[in-house]
Short mmCIF file of N, CA and C in Angstrom, two decimals:
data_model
loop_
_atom_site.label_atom_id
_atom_site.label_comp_id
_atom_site.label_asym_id
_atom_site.label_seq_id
_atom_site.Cartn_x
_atom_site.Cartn_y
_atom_site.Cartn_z
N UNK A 205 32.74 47.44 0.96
CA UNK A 205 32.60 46.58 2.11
C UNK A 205 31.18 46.01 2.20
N UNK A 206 30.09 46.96 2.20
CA UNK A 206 28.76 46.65 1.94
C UNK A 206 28.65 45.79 1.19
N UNK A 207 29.40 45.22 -0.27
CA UNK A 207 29.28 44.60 -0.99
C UNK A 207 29.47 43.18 -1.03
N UNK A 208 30.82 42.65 -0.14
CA UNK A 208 31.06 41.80 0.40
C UNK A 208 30.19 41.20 1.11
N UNK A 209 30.00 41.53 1.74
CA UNK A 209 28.74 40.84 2.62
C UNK A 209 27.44 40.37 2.48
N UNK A 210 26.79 41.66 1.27
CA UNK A 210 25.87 41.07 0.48
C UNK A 210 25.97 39.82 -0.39
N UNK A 211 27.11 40.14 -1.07
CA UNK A 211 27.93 38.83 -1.45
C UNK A 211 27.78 37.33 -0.46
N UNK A 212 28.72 37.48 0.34
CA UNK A 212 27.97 36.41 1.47
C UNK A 212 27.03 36.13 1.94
N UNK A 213 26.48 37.02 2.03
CA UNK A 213 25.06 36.80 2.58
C UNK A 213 24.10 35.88 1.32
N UNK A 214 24.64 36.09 0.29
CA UNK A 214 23.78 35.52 -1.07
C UNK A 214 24.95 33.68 -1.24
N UNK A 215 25.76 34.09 -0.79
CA UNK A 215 26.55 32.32 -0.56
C UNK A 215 25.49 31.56 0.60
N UNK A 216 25.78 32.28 1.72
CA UNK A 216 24.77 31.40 2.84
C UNK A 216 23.62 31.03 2.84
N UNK A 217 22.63 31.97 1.66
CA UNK A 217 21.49 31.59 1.63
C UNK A 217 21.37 30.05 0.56
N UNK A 218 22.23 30.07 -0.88
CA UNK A 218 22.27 29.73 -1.26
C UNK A 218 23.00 28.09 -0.51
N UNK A 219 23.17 28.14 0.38
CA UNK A 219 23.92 27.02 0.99
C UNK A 219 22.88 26.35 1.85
N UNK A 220 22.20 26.96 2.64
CA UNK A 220 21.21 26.68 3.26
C UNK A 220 19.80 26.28 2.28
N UNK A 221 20.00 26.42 1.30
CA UNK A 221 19.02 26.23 0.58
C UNK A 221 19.42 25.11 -0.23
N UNK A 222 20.71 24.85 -0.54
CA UNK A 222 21.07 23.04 -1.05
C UNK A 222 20.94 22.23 0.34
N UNK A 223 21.24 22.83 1.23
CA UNK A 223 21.38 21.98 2.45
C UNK A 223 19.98 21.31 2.92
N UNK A 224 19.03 22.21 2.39
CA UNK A 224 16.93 21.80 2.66
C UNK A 224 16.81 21.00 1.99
N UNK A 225 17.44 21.24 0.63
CA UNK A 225 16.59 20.00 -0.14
C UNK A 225 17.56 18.61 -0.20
N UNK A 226 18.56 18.93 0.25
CA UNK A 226 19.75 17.65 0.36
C UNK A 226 18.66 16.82 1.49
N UNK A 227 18.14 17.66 2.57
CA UNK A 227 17.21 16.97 3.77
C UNK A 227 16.27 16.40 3.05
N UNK A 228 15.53 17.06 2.03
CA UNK A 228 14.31 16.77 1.20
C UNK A 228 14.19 14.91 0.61
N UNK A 229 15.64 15.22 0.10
CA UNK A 229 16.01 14.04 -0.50
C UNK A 229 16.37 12.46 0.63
N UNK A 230 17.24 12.95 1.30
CA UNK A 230 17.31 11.48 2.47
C UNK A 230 15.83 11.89 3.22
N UNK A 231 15.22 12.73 3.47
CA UNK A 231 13.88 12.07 4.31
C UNK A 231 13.10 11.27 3.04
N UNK A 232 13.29 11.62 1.85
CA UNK A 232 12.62 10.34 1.05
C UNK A 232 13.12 9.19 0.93
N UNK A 233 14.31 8.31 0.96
CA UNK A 233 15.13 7.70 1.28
C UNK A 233 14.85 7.06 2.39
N UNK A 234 14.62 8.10 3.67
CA UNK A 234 14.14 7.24 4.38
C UNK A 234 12.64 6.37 4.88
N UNK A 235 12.19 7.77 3.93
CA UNK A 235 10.40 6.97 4.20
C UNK A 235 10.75 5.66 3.15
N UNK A 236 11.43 5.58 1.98
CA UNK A 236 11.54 4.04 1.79
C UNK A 236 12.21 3.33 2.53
N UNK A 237 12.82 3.10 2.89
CA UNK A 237 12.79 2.47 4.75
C UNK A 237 12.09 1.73 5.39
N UNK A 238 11.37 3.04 6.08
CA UNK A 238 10.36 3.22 6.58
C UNK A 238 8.86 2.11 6.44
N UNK A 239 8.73 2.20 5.17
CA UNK A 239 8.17 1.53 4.49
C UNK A 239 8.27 0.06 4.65
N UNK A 240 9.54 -0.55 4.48
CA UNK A 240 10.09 -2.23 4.30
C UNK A 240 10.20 -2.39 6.15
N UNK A 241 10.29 -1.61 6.84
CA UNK A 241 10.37 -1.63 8.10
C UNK A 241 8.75 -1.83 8.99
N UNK A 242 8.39 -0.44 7.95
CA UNK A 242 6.75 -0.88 8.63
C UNK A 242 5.71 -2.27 8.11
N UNK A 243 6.17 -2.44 7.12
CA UNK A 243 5.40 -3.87 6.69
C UNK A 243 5.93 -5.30 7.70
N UNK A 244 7.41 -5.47 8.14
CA UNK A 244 8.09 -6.03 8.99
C UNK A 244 7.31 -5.86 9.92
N UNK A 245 7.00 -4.94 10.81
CA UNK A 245 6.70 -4.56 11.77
C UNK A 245 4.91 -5.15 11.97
N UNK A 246 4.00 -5.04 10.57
CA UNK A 246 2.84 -5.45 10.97
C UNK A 246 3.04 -7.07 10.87
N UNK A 247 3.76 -7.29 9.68
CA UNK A 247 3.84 -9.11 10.01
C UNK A 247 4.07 -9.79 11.27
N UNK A 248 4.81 -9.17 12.56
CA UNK A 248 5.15 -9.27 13.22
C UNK A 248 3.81 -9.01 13.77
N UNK A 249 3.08 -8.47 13.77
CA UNK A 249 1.88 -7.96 14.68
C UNK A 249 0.82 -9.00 14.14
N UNK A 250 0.74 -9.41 13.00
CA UNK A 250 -0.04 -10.46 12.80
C UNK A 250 0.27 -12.33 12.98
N UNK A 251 1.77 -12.03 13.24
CA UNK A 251 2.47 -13.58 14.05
C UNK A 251 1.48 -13.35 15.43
N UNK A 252 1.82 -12.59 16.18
CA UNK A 252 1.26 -12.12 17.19
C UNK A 252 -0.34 -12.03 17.31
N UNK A 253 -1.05 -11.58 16.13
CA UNK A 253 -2.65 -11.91 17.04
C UNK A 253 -2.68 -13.05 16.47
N UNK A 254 -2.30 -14.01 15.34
CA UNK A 254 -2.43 -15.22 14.99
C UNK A 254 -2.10 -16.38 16.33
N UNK A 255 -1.14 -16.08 17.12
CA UNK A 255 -0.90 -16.64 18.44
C UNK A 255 -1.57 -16.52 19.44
N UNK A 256 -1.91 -15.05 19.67
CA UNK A 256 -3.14 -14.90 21.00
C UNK A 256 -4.64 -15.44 20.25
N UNK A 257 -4.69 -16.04 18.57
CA UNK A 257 -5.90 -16.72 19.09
C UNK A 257 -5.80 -17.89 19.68
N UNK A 258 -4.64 -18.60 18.98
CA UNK A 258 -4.60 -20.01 19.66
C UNK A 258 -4.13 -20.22 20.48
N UNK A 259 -3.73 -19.13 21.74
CA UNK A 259 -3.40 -18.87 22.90
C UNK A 259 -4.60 -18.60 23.74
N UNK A 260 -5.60 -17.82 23.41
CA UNK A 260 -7.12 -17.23 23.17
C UNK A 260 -6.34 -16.44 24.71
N UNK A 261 -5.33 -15.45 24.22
CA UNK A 261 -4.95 -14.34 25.20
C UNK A 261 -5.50 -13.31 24.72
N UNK A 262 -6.99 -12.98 25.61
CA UNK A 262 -7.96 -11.85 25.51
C UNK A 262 -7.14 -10.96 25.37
N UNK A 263 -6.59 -10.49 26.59
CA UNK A 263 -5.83 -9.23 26.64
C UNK A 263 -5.16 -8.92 25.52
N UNK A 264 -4.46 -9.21 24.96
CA UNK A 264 -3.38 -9.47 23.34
C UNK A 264 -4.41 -9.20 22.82
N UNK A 265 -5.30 -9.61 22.17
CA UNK A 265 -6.79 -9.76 21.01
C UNK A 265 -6.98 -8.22 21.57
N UNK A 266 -7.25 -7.50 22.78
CA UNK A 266 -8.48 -6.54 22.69
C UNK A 266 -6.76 -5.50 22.41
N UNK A 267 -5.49 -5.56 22.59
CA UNK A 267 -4.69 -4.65 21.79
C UNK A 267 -4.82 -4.50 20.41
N UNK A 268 -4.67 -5.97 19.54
CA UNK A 268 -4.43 -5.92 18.35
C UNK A 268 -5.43 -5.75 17.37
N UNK A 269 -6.95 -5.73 18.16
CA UNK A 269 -7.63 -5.06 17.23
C UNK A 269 -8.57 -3.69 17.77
N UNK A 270 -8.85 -3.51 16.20
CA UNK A 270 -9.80 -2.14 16.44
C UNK A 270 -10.99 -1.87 16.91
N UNK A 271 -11.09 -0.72 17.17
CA UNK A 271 -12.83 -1.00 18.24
C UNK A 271 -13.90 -1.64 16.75
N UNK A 272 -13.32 -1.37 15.91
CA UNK A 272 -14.51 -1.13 15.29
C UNK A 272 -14.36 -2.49 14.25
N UNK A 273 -13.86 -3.61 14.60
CA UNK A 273 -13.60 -4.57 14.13
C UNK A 273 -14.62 -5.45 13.54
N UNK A 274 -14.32 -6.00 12.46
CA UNK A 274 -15.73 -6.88 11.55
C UNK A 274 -14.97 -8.00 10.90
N UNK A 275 -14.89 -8.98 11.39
CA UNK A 275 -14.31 -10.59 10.93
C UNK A 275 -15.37 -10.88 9.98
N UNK A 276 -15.24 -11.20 9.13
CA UNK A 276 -16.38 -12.21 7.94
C UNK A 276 -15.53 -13.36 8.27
N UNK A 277 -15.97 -14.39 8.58
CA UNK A 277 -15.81 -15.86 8.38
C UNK A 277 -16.18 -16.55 7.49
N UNK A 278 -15.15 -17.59 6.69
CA UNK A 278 -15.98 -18.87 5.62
C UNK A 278 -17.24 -18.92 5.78
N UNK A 279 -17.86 -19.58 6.86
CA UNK A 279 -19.05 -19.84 7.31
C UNK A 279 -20.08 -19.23 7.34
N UNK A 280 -19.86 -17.52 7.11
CA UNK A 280 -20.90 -16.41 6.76
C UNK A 280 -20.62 -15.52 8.09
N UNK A 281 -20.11 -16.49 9.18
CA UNK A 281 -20.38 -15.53 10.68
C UNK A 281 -19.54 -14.16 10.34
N UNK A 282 -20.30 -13.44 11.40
CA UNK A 282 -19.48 -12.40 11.50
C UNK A 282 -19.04 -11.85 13.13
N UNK A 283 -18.30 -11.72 13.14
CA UNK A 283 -17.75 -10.97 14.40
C UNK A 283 -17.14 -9.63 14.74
N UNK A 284 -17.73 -8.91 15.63
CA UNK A 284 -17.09 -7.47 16.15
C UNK A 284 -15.99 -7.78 17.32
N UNK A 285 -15.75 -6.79 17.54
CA UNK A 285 -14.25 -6.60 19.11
C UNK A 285 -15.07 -7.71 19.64
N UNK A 286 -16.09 -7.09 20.24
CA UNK A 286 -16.42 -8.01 21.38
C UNK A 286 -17.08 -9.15 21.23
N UNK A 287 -17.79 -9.56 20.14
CA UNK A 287 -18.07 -11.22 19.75
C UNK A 287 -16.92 -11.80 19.88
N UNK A 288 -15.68 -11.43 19.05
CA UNK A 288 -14.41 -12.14 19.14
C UNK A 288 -13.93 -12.54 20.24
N UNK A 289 -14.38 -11.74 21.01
CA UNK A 289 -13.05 -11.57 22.39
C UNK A 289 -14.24 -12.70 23.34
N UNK A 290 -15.81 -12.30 23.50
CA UNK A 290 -16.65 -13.31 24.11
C UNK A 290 -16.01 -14.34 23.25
N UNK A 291 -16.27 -15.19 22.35
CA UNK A 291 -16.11 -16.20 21.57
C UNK A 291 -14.83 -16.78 22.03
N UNK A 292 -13.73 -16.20 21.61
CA UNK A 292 -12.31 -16.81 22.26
C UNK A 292 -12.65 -16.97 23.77
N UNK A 293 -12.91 -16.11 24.52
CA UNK A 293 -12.89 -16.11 26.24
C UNK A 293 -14.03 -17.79 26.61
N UNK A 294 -15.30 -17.59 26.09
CA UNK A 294 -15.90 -18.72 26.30
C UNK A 294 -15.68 -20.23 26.04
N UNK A 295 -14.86 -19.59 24.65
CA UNK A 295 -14.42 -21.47 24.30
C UNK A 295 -15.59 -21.69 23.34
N UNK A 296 -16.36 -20.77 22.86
CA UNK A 296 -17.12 -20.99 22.15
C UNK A 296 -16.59 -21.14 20.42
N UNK A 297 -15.57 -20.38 20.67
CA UNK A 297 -14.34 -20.80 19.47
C UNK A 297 -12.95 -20.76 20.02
N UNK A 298 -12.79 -21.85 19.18
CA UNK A 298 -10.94 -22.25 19.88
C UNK A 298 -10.30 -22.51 18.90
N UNK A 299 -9.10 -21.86 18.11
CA UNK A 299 -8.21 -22.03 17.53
C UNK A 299 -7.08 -22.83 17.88
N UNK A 300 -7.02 -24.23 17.41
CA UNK A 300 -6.02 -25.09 17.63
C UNK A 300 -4.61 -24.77 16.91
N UNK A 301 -4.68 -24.72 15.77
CA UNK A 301 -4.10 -24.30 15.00
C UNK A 301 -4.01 -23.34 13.46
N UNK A 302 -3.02 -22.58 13.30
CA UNK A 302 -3.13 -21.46 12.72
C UNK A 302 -2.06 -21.83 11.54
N UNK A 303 -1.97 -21.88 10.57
CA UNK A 303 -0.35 -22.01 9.59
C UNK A 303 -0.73 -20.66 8.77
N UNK A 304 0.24 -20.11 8.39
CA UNK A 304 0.13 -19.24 7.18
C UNK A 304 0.99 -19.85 5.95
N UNK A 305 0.69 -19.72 5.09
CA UNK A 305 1.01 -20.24 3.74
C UNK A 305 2.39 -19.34 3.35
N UNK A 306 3.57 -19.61 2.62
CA UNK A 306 4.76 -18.69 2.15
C UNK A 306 3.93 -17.47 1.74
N UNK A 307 2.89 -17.86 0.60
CA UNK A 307 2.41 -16.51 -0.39
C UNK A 307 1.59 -15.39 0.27
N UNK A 308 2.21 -14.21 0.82
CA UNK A 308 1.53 -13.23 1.01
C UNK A 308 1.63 -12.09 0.47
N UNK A 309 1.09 -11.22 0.71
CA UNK A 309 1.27 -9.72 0.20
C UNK A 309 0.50 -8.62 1.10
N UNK A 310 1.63 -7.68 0.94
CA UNK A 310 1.06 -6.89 1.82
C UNK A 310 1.31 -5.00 1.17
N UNK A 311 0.25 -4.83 1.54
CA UNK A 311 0.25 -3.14 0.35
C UNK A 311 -0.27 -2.40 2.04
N UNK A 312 0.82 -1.18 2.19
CA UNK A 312 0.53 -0.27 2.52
C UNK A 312 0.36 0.66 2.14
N UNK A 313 -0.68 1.49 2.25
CA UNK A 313 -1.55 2.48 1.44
C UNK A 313 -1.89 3.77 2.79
N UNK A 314 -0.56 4.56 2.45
CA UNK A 314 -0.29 5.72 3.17
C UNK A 314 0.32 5.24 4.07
N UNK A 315 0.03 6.25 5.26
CA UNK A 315 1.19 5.97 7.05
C UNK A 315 0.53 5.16 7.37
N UNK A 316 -1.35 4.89 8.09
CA UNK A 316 -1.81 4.23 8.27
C UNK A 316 -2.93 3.44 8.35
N UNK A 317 -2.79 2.78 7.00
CA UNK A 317 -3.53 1.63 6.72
C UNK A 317 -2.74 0.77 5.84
N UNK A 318 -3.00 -0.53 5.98
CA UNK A 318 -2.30 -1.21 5.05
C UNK A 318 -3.27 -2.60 4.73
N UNK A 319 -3.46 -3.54 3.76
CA UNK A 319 -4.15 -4.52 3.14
C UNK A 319 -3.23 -5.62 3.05
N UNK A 320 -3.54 -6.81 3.69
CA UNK A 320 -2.76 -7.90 3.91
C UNK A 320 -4.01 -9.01 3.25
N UNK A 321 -3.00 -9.31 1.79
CA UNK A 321 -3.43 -10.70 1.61
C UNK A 321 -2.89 -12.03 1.97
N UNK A 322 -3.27 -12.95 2.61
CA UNK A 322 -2.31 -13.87 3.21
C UNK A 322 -3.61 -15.28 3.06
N UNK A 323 -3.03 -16.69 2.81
CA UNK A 323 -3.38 -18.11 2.96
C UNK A 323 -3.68 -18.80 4.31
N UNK A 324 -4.17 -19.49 4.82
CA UNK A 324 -3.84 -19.68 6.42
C UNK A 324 -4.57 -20.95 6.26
N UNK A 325 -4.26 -22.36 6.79
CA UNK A 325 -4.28 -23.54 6.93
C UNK A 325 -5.06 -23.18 8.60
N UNK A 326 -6.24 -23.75 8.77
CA UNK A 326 -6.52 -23.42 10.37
C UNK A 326 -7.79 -24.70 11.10
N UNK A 327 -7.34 -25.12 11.78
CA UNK A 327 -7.62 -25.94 12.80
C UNK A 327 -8.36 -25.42 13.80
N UNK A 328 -9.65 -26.14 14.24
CA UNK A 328 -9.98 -25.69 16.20
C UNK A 328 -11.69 -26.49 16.18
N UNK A 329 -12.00 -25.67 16.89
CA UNK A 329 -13.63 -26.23 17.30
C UNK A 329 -14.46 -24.67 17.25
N UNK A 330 -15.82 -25.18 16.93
CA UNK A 330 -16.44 -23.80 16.92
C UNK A 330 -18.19 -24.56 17.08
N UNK A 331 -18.14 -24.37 18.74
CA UNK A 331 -19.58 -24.77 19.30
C UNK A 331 -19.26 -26.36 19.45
N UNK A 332 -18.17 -27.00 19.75
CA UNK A 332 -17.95 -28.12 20.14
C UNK A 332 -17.81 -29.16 19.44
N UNK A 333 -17.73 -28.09 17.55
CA UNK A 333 -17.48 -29.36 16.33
C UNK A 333 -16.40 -28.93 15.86
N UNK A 334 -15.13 -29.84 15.60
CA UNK A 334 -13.74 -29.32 15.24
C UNK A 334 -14.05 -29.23 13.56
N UNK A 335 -13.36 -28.02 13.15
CA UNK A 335 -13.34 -27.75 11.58
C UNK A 335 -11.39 -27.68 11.63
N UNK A 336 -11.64 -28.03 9.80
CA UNK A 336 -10.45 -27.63 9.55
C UNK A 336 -10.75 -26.84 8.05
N UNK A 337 -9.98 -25.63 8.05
CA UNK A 337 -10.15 -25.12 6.59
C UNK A 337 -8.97 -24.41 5.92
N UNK A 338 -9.01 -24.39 4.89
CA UNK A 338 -8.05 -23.84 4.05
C UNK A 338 -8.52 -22.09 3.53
N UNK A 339 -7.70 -21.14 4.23
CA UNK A 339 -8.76 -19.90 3.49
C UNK A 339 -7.76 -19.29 3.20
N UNK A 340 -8.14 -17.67 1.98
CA UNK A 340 -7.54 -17.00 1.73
C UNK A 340 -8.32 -15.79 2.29
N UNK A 341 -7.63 -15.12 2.88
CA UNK A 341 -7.83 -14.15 4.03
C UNK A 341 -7.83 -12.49 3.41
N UNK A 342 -8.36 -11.98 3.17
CA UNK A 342 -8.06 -10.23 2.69
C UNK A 342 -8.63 -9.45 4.31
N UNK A 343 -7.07 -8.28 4.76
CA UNK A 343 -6.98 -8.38 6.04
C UNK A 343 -6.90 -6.07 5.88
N UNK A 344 -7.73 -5.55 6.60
CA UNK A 344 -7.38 -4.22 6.60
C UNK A 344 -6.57 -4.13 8.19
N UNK A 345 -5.64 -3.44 7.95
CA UNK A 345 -5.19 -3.06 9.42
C UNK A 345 -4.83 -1.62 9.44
N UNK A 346 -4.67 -0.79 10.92
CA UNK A 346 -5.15 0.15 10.84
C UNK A 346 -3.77 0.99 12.12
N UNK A 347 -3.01 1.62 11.65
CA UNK A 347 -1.66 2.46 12.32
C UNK A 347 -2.57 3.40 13.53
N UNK A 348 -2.30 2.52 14.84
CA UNK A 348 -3.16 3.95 15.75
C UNK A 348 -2.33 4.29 16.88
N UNK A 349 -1.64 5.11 17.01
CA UNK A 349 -0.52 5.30 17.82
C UNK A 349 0.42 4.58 17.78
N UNK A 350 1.00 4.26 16.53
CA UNK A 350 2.09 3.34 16.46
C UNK A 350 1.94 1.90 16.57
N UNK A 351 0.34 1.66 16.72
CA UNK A 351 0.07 0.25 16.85
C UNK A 351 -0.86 0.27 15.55
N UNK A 352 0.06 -1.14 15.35
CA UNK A 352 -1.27 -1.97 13.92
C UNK A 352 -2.10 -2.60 14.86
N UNK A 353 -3.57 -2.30 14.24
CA UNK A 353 -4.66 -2.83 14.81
C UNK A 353 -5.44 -3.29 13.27
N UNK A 354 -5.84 -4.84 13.79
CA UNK A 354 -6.69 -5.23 12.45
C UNK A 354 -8.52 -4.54 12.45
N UNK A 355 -8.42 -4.39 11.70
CA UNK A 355 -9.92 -3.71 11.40
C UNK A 355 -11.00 -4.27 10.79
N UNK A 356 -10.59 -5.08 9.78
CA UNK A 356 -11.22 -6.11 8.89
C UNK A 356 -10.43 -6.92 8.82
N UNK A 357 -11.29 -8.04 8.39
CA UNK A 357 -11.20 -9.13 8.02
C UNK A 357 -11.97 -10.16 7.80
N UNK A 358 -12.09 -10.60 5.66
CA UNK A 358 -12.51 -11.23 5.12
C UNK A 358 -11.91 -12.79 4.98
N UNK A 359 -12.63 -13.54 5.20
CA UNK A 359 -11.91 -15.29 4.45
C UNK A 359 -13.04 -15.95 3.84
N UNK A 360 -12.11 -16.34 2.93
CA UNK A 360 -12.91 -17.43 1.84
C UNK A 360 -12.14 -18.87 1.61
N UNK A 361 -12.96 -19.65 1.59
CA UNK A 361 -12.25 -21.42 1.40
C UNK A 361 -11.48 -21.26 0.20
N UNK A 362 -10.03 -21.74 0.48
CA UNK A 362 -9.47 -21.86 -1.13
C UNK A 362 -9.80 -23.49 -1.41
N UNK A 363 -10.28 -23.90 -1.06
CA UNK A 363 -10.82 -25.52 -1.76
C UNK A 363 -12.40 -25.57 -1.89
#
């Protein structure tokens, strides 16, 4: 009788133990998912601060980026959180218009951070002289409670 049971007892373990790694296997499955979902999810977050600039909706801007934010501009400028957010709020820069180009790419590198290369056609005034430029943008963004926040961001003239 003792024997039986040991017996079973060596089925259940053995069952519970295909049953862990059967889990093992769809939670990888689903972090690829996960993955095509979370890149969705920051494009969406970068439609979005691309709009609150040329919306110049502070509030939106001081969500979507990080405290510790550093814009390089064509032009050499550079901007933190709060240059940006003065700059948009004053009118001292105004984004008229924003296009992004089809060709992007976007590499996420772990849960959270990810590197967005993207084109952007962009229009506005900056100190009361309208520019227009063509740049290619290399973009760090940064997973902080479930929010993408941009952290960097480099542009260079593609013409």
């Amino acid at each position: 009788m003792k024997l039986r049971y040991f017996f079973i007892i060596i089925f259940l373990l053995q069952a519970l133990e295909l049953f862990a790694q059967k889990e093992t296997v769809d939670g990888e499955v689903a972090s690829v998912k996960s993955e095509k979902q979370e890149a969705t999810l920051l494009m969406e977050t970068i439609q979005r601060f691309d709009n609150a600039l040329m919306q110049r909706n502070v509030e939106e801007l001081n969500r979507l980026v990080a405290d510790k934010l550093k814009m390089v501009h064509s032009n050499g400028m550079v901007e933190t959180k709060a240059t940006l957010l003065g700059n948009i709020q004053s009118k001292k820069l105004v984004y008229e218009s924003i296009e992004q180009g089809k060709n992007y790419e976007v590499q996420l590198q772990g849960k959270n951070k990810a590197v967005v290369q993207r084109s952007l056609d962009v229009r506005g005034i900056l100190e009361s002289k309208e520019f227009s430029v063509k740049l290619n943008t290399r973009e760090e963004w940064i997973l902080e409670e479930n929010n993408w926040k941009l952290v960097k961001r480099e542009s260079k003239n593609r013409e």
